[in-house]
Short mmCIF file of C-alpha atoms in Angstrom, two decimals:
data_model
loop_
_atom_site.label_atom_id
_atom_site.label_comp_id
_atom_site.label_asym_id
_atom_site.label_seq_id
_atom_site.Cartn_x
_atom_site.Cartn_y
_atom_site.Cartn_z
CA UNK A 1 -99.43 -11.16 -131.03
CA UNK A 2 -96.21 -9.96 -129.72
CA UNK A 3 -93.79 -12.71 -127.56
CA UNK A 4 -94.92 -13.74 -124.60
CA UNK A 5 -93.52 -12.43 -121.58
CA UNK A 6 -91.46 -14.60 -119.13
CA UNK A 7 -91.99 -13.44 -115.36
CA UNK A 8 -90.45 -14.33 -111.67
CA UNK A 9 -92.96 -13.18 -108.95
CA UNK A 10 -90.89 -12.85 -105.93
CA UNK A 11 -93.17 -12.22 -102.22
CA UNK A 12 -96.02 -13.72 -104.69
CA UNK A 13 -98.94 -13.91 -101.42
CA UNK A 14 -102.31 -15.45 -103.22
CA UNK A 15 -101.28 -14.26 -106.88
CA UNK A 16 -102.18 -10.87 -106.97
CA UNK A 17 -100.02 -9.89 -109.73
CA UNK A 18 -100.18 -13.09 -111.07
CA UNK A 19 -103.29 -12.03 -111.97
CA UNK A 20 -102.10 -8.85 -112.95
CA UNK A 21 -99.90 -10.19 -115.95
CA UNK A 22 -102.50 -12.93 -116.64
CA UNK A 23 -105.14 -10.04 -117.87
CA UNK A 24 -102.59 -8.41 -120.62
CA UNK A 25 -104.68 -8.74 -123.21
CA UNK A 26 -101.76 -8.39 -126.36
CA UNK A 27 -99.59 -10.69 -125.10
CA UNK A 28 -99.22 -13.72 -123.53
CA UNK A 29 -97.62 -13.73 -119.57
CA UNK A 30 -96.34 -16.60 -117.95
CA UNK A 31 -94.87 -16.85 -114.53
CA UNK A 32 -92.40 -19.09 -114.82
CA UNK A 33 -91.50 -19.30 -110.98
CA UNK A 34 -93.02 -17.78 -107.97
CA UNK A 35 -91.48 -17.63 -104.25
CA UNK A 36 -93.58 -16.79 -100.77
CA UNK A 37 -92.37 -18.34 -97.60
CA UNK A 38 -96.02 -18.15 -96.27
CA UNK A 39 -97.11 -21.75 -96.43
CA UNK A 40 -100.62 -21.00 -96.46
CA UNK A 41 -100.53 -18.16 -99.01
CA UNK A 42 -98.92 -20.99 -101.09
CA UNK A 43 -101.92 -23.29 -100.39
CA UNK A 44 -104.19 -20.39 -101.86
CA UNK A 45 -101.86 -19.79 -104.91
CA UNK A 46 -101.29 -23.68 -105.74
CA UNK A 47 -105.51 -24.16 -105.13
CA UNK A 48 -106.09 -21.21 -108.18
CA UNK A 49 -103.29 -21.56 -110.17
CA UNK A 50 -102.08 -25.20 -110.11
CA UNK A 51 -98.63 -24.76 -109.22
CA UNK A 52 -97.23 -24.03 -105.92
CA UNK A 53 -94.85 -21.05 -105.15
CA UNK A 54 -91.20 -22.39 -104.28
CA UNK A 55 -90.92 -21.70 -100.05
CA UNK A 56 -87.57 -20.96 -100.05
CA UNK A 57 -85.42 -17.58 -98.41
CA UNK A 58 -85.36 -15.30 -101.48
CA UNK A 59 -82.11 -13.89 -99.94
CA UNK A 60 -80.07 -17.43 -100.92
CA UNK A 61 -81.11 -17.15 -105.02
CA UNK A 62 -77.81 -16.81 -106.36
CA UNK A 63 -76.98 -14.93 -110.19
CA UNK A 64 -76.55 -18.36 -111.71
CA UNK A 65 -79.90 -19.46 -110.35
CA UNK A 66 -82.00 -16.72 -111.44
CA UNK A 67 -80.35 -16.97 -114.78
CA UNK A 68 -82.18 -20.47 -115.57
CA UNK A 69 -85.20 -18.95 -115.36
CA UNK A 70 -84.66 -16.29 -118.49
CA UNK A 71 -87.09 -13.92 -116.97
CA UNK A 72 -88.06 -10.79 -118.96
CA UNK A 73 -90.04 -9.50 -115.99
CA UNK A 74 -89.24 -9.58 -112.06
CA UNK A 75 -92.42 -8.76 -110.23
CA UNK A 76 -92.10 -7.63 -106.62
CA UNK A 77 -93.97 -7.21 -103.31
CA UNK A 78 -91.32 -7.37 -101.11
CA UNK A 79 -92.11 -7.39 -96.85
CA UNK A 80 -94.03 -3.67 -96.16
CA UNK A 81 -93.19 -3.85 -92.34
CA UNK A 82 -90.15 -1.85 -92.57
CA UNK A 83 -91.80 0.97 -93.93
CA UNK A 84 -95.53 1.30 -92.19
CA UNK A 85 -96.63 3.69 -90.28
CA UNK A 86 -97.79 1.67 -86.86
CA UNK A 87 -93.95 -0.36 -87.40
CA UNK A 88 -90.73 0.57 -86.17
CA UNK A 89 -89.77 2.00 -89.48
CA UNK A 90 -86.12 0.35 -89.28
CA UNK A 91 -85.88 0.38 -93.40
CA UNK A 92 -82.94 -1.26 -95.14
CA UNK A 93 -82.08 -1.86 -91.59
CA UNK A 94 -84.85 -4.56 -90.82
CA UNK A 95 -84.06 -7.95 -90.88
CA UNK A 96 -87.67 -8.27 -93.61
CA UNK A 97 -85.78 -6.27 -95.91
CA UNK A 98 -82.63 -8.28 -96.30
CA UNK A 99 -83.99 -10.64 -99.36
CA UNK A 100 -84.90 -7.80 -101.24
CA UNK A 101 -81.99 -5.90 -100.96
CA UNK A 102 -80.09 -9.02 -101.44
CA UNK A 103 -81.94 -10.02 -104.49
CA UNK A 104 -81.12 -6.66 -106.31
CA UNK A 105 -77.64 -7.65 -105.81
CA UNK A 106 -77.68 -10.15 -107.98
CA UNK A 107 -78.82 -7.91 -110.94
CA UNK A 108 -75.46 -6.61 -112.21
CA UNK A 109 -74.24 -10.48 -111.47
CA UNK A 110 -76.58 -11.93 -113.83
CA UNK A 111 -75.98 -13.02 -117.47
CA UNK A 112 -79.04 -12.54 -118.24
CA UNK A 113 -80.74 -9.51 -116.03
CA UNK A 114 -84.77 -9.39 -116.59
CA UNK A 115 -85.17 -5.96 -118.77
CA UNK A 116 -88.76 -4.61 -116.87
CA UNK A 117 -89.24 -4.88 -113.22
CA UNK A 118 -92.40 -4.05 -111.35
CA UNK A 119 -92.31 -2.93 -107.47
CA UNK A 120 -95.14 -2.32 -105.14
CA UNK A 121 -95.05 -1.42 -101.56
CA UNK A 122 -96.89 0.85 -99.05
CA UNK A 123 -96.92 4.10 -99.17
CA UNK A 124 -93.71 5.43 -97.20
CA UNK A 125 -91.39 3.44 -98.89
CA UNK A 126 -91.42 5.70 -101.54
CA UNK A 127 -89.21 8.21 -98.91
CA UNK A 128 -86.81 5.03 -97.62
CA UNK A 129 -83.19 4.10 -97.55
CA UNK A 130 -84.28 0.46 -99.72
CA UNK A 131 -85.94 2.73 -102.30
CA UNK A 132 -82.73 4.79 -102.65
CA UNK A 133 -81.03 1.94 -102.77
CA UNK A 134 -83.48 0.18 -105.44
CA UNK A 135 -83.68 3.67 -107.57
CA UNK A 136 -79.52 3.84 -107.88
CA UNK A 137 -78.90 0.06 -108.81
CA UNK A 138 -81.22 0.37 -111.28
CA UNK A 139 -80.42 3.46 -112.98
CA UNK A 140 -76.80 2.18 -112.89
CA UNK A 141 -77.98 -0.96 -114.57
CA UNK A 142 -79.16 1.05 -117.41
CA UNK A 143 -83.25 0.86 -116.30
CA UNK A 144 -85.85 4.05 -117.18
CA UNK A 145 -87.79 4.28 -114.05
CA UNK A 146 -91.07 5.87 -113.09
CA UNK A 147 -92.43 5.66 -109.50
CA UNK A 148 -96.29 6.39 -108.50
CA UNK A 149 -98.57 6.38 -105.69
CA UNK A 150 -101.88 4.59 -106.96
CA UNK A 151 -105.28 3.40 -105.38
CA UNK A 152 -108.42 1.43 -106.92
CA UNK A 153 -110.21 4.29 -106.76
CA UNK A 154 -107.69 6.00 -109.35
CA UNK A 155 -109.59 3.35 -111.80
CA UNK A 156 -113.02 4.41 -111.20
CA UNK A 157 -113.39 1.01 -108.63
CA UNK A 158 -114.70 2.20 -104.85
CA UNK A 159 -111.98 1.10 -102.89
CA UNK A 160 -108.99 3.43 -101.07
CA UNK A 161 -106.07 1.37 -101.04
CA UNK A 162 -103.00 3.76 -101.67
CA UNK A 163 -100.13 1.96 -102.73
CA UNK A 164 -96.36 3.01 -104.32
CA UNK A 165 -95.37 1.13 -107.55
CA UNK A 166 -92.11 1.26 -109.40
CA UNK A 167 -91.94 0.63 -113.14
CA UNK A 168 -88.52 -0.13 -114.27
CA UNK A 169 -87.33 -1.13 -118.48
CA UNK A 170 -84.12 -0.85 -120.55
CA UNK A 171 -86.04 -1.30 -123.16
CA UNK A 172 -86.03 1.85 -125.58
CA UNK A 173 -89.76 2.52 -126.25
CA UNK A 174 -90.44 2.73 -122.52
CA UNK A 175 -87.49 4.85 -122.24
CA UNK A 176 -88.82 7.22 -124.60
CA UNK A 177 -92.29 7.41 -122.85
CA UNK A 178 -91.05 7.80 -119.31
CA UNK A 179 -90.52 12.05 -118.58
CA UNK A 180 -87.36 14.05 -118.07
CA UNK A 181 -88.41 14.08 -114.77
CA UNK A 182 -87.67 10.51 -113.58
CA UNK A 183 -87.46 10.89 -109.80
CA UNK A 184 -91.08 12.79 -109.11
CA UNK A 185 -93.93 9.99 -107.82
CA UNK A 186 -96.86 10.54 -109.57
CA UNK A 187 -100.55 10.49 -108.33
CA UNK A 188 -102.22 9.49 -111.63
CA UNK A 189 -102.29 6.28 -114.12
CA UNK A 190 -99.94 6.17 -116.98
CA UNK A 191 -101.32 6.98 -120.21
CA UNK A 192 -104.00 4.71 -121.20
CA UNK A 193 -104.64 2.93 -118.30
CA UNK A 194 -108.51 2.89 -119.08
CA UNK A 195 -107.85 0.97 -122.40
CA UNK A 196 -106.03 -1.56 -120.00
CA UNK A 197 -109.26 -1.52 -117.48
CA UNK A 198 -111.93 -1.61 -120.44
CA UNK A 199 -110.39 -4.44 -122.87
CA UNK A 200 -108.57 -6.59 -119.78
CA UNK A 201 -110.95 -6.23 -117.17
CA UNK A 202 -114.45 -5.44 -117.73
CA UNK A 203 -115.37 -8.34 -120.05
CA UNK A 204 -114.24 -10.93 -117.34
CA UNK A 205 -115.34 -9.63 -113.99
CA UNK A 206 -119.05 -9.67 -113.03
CA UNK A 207 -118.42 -6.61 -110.66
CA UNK A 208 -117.18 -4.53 -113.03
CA UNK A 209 -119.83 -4.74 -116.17
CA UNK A 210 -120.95 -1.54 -115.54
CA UNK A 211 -117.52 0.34 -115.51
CA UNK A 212 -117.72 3.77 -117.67
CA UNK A 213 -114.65 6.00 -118.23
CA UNK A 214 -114.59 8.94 -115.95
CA UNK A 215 -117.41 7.22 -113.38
CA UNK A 216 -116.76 5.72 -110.24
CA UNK A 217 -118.60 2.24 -109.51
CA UNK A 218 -120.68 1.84 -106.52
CA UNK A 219 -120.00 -0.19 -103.72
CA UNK A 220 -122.95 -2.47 -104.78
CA UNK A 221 -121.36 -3.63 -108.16
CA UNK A 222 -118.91 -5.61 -106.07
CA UNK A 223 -121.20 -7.15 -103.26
CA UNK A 224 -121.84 -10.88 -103.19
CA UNK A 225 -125.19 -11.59 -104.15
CA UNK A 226 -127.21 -13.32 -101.34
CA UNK A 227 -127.99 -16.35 -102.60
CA UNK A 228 -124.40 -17.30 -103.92
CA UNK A 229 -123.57 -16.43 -100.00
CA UNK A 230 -125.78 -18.84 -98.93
CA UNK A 231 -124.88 -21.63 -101.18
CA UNK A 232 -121.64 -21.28 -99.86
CA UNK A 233 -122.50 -21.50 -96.35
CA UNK A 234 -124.74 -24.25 -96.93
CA UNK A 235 -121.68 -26.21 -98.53
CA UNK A 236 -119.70 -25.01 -95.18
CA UNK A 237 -122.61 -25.86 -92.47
CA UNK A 238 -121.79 -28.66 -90.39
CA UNK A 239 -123.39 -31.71 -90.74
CA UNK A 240 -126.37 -32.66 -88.57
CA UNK A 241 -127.35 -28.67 -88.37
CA UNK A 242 -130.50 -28.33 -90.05
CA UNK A 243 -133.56 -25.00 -90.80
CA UNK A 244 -132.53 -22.10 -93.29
CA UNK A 245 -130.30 -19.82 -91.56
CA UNK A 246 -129.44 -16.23 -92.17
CA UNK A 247 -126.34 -16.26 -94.41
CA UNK A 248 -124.76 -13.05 -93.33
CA UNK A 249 -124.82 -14.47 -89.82
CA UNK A 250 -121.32 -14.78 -89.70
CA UNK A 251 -120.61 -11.53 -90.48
CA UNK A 252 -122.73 -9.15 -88.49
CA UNK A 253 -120.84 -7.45 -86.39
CA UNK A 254 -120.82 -8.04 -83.06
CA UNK A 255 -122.81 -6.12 -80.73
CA UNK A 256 -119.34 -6.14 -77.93
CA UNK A 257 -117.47 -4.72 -80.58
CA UNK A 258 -120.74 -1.98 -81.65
CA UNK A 259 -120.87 -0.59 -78.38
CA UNK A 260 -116.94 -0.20 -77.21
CA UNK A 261 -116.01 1.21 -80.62
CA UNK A 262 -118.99 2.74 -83.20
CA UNK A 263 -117.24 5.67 -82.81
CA UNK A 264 -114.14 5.08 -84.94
CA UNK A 265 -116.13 2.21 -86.88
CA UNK A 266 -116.02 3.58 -91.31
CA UNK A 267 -119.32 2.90 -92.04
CA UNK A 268 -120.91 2.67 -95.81
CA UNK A 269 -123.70 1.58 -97.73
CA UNK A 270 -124.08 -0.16 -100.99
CA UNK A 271 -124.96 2.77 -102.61
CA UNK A 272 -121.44 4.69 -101.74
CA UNK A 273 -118.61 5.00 -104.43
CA UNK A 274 -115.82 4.75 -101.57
CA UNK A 275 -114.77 1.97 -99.08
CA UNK A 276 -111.57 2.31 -96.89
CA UNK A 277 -108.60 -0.41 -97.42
CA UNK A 278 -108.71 -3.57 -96.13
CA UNK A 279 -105.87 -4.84 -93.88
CA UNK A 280 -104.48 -8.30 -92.23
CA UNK A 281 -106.29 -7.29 -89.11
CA UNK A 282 -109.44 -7.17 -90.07
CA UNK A 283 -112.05 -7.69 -88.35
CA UNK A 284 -110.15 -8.36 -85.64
CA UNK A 285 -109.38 -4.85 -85.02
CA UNK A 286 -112.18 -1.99 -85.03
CA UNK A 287 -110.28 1.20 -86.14
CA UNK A 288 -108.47 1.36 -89.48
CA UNK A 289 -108.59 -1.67 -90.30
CA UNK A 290 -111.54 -1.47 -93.41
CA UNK A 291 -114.84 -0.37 -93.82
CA UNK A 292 -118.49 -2.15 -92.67
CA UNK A 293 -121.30 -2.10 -94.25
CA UNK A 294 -124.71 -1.31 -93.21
CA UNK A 295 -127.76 -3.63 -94.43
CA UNK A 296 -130.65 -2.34 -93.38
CA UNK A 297 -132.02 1.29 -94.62
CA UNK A 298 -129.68 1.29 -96.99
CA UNK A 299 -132.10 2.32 -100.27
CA UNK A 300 -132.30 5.87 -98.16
CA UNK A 301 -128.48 6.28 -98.27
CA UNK A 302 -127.09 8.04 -101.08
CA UNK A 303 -123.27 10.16 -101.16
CA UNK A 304 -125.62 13.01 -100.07
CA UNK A 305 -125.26 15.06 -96.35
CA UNK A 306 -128.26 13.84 -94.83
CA UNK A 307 -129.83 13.59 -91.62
CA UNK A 308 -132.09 10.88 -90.80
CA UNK A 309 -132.08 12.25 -87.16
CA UNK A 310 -130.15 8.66 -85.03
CA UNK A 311 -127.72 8.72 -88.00
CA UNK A 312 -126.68 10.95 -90.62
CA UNK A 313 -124.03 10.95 -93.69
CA UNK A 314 -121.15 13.46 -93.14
CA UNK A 315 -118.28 14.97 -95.03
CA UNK A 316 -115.12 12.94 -94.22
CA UNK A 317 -112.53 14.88 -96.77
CA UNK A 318 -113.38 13.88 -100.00
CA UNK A 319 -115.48 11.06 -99.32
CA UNK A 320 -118.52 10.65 -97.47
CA UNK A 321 -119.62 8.08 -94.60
CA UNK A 322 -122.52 7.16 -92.11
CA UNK A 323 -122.37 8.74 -88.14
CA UNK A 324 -124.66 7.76 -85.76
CA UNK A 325 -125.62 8.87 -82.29
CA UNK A 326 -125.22 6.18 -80.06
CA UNK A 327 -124.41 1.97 -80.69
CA UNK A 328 -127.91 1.59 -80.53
CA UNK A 329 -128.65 3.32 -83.48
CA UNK A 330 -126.10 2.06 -85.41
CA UNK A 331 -126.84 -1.36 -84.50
CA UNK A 332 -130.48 -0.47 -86.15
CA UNK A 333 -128.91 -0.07 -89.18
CA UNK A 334 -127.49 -4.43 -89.07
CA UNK A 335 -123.58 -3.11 -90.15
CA UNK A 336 -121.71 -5.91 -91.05
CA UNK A 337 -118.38 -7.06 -92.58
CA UNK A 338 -117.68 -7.19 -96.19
CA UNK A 339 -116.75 -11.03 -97.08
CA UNK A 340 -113.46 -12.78 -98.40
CA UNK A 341 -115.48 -12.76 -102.00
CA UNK A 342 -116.10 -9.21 -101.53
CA UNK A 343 -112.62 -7.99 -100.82
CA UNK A 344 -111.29 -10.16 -103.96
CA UNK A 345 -113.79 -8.30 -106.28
CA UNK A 346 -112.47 -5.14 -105.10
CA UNK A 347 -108.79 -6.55 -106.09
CA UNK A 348 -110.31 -7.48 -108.89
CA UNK A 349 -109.67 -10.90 -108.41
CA UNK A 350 -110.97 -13.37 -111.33
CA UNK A 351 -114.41 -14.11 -110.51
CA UNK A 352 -113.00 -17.88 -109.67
CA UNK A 353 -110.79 -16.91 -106.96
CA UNK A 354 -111.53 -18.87 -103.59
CA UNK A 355 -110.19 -20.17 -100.61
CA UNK A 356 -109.46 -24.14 -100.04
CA UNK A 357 -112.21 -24.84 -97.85
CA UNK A 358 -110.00 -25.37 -94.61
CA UNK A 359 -109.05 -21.58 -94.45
CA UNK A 360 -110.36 -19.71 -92.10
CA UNK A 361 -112.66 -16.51 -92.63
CA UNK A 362 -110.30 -14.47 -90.53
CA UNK A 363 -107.10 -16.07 -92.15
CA UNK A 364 -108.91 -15.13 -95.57
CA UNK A 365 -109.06 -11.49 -94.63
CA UNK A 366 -105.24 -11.85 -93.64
CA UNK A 367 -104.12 -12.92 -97.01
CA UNK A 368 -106.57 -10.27 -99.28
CA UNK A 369 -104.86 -7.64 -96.67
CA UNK A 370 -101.57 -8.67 -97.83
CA UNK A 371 -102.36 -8.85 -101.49
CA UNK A 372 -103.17 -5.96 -103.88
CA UNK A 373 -105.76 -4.40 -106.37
CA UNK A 374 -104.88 -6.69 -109.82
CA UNK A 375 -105.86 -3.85 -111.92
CA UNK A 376 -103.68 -1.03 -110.79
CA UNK A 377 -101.00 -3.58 -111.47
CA UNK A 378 -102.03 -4.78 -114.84
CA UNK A 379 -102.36 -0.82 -115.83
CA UNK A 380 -98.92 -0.25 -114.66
CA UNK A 381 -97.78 -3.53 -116.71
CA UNK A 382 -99.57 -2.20 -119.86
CA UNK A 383 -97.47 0.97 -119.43
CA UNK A 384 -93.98 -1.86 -119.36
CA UNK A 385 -95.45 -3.67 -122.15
CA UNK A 386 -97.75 -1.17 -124.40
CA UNK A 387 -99.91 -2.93 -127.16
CA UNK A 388 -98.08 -3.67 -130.56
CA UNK A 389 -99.32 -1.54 -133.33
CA UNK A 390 -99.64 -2.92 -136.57
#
């Protein structure tokens, strides 16, 4: 087995790439020090991993510091505020971008520079001044760099969550894969991204047993089963409440929220190979914010235009989703929200993930809508680190 692989994961949230490096499958990974100033998304990361991120301002790290740590890999999610499309869209000139800009200052400072770094953001950064700015001080530190624009669904998994990553190496054999052309962003996985997905993840997630190369999963492959929901809001139910209740309870959505906005609600069923991304505001907010998901009638709804006559499934670009004519109907149909567990399968999240008991359902959503899809990552990873031939 080759060395293992010494990492920093800077803006580390709940340990989505973490995870990511965790599932290389030739080599051992091992963060060696993690940094989030969210004290919560700390609580999550110390509860699954056993150590707790350092809650420090990245921007103060100095050359000598990061030196300790002899990191091989720097793994980065910086702040995506500067660059969304609802924000102000200040770029390098938002206060949120300072520690990362300051942090790749340090590079040419260091004694010992990490030789791969891994960068993911929201799509838009990919056109900023900080990714300019990231691009030239790493070319002038002597990095190979390949940018893309990924989503789950890329992998075969039913989830739209378009993100840019940056792959960055000195080392030669990655400079000898990457193409002349270094500064085009490109749509599709690296080069055998499905060995990645079929030795690193399949075997260990329940959801995604029934991954094939060139399928896409259904939604239903990543749904919590019903009875481990209600074990888990039996462990949850106060005490002195007594009488089986209906575990999805808590996620119905409400009828106030059916009947001021059905119109712009995304609406799937089990059977669809699509969901839309999942942000911090869900459930919270109605429109584009992520999908719901219908539970009743949902063995007659297949990625087929249809018309059941109160609802129908329509043509929405490439993808397909459920209309209906009025709040009423749609309420028919018992749409609800997809839970915390849910969300984590489609980051393909270890199928131990959870929550510390005292976090909230809607501060849950807020973390997974700040984290990432593990498997894009660990593809992208694979590509850094390729499997050793013997």
């Amino acid at each position: 087995m080759a060395s293992a692989v010494r990492a920093l994961e800077f803006y580390s949230g709940v340990g989505g790439l973490r995870y990511a490096l965790e599932a290389m499958e030739d080599r051992k990974g091992e963060v060696v020090a993690a940094f989030d100033i969210n004290d919560m998304a700390n609580d999550v990361y110390q509860h699954n991993f056993g150590d707790r991120p350092q809650q420090r301002n990245i921007a103060a790290l100095t050359a000598q510091e990061l030196d300790r740590w002899e990191a091989d890999l720097w793994m980065m999610s910086p702040p995506c505020q500067p660059y969304t499309r609802n924000g102000l869209k200040k770029d390098a000139f938002d206060g949120r971008a300072e520690s990362f800009l300051e942090l790749l200052q340090q590079l040419p400072r260091m004694n010992h520079p990490p030789t791969s770094i891994l960068v993911e953001n929201v799509v838009g950064f990919e056109t900023s001044r900080t990714r300019e700015m990231l691009v030239d001080m790493l070319e002038s530190e002597g990095f190979a760099i390949e940018e893309y624009i990924l989503s789950p669904i890329d992998l075969g998994i039913p989830y739209t969550r378009p993100r840019y990553f940056l792959v960055a190496s000195n080392s030669s054999s990655f400079s000898a894969a990457c193409s002349e052309d270094t500064r085009k962003v490109r749509t599709q996985p690296p080069r055998g991204w499905e060995n990645v997905v079929e030795k690193c993840f399949v075997p260990r997630l329940r959801c995604m047993h029934s991954w094939k190369r060139m399928c896409r999963l259904a939604l239903q492959d990543f749904l919590q089963p019903e009875q481990e929901l209600r074990e888990e809001s039996e462990t949850r139910r106060p005490t002195g409440t007594e009488g089986r209740q209906d575990p999805w309870k808590t996620y119905f959505v409400p009828e106030k929220v059916l009947k001021t906005h059905w119109r712009v609600l995304d609406v799937v069923s089990p059977a669809f190979t699509r969901c839309n991304c999942f942000t911090k505001s869900y459930s919270r907010y109605a429109k584009g914010t992520g999908s719901v998901l219908v539970q009743a009638g949902t063995a007659r709804f297949t990625e087929e235009q249809e018309d059941f006559g109160s609802y129908w499934i329509a043509k929405q670009g490439e993808y397909h989703g459920i209309k209906t004519t009025s709040p009423e109907a749609l309420a028919t149909l018992k749409p609800r929200y997809f839970t915390s567990r849910e969300i984590a399968n489609l980051h393909c999240f270890p199928d131990g993930f959870c929550f510390p008991s005292y976090i909230s359902l809607k501060q849950q959503y807020a973390l997974l809508g700040n984290s990432l899809n593990s498997a894009v990552a660990a593809t992208l990873l694979g590509h850094i680190f390729p499997p050793c031939t013997s």
